[in-house]
Amino acid sequence: MAGLLTAEHTALQGDIGATAPHTARRVEEVGYAALPGVVSARWLDSARSLATTVNRPDAQEVLLEDMTAGDGEAIDALLADPELAGFLESVATRLHPRSDPDDRHVDVSLRIINGPDEVEQPLWFHYDATVVTVVFPIEIPATGGELVLHANRRPFRRLVLSNIVEKMVMQSNAYRRRFHAGEPTAVSLVPGNAYVFSGYRSYHATLPCPVGARRITLMVHYKDAHGGSKMLRGAKSLYHRVADA
Ligand SMILES: [Fe+2]
């Protein structure tokens, strides 16, 4: 729906930049930080409207990755927000001081889940490639759809090879079925808030959604923890070729 946001309207409200030190500390100590009421109601409406437009209700999941300003005014407003870039950089460098200072790419994804998986699968636990992950809940079912995480379960690896091998093992369905390492933290998501954690360090997944429910989240992934490694790019393409086979 056009016209929800005006040119001067920002996605974020309040001084989110000033919360960066506290946010990074919470991520280190508790595993995640909840930032209450940081997005405006109009931005939320705009993001929900975009999700409704691109959704395919017959598909269990719709995932749009690496979105740009041209993908809709909600994405444009978020990427153009003067607070966001500084906040992400400040949190990322506090969490991982060795990370690449030149990597400022803000990767925005929109994920829509329409009800439960048709086939019962183990929870899709995984690690992200990036230092910081921010989840903006747009629409969340009354029950289900929580973010679950084994927070800060691994350090930032110095060697990219360790990261590749670890991800290949831990992101296999066989490992996910056998994995028991205590109760993960379940985070109930509330639209209007933002949730920050280290996707690289935290083994995380989403709890299933009930029949007929819709879950919409917008995710920001920031700063590749192994900035620009050729070996990692090669491993990713191999992994995808194997996964697609
Ligand atoms: Fe993730």
GROMACS .gro file of N, CA, C and O and ligand atoms in nm, residues 124 126-128 133 147 197 199 202 204-205 219 221, ligand 1:
model
   53
  124TRP      N    1   1.494  -2.601   1.282
  124TRP     CA    2   1.600  -2.562   1.190
  124TRP      C    3   1.705  -2.476   1.261
  124TRP      O    4   1.720  -2.358   1.236
  126HIS      N    5   2.053  -2.320   1.348
  126HIS     CA    6   2.165  -2.282   1.263
  126HIS      C    7   2.241  -2.166   1.326
  126HIS      O    8   2.194  -2.104   1.423
  127TYR      N    9   2.356  -2.138   1.271
  127TYR     CA   10   2.433  -2.017   1.302
  127TYR      C   11   2.426  -1.925   1.181
  127TYR      O   12   2.429  -1.972   1.068
  128ASP      N   13   2.420  -1.793   1.206
  128ASP     CA   14   2.430  -1.698   1.096
  128ASP      C   15   2.578  -1.672   1.065
  128ASP      O   16   2.665  -1.702   1.147
  133THR      N   17   2.261  -1.002   1.456
  133THR     CA   18   2.131  -1.027   1.394
  133THR      C   19   2.028  -0.946   1.470
  133THR      O   20   2.026  -0.947   1.594
  147LEU      N   21   1.132  -1.712   1.898
  147LEU     CA   22   1.274  -1.730   1.866
  147LEU      C   23   1.335  -1.813   1.979
  147LEU      O   24   1.314  -1.781   2.096
  197PHE      N   25   2.077  -1.018   1.881
  197PHE     CA   26   2.164  -1.124   1.934
  197PHE      C   27   2.278  -1.146   1.836
  197PHE      O   28   2.280  -1.088   1.727
  199GLY      N   29   2.402  -1.378   1.588
  199GLY     CA   30   2.362  -1.495   1.511
  199GLY      C   31   2.478  -1.588   1.482
  199GLY      O   32   2.461  -1.708   1.465
  202SER      N   33   2.528  -1.780   1.832
  202SER     CA   34   2.412  -1.843   1.896
  202SER      C   35   2.344  -1.942   1.801
  202SER      O   36   2.308  -1.906   1.689
  204HIS      N   37   2.042  -2.106   1.679
  204HIS     CA   38   1.907  -2.054   1.697
  204HIS      C   39   1.809  -2.106   1.592
  204HIS      O   40   1.849  -2.154   1.485
  205ALA      N   41   1.680  -2.096   1.625
  205ALA     CA   42   1.573  -2.146   1.538
  205ALA      C   43   1.444  -2.075   1.574
  205ALA      O   44   1.441  -1.991   1.664
  219MET      N   45   1.436  -0.923   0.921
  219MET     CA   46   1.565  -0.947   0.987
  219MET      C   47   1.675  -0.864   0.924
  219MET      O   48   1.678  -0.845   0.802
  221HIS      N   49   2.087  -0.863   0.909
  221HIS     CA   50   2.213  -0.931   0.939
  221HIS      C   51   2.326  -0.833   0.908
  221HIS      O   52   2.327  -0.772   0.800
  246FE      FE   53   1.946  -1.700   1.167
   0.00000   0.00000   0.00000
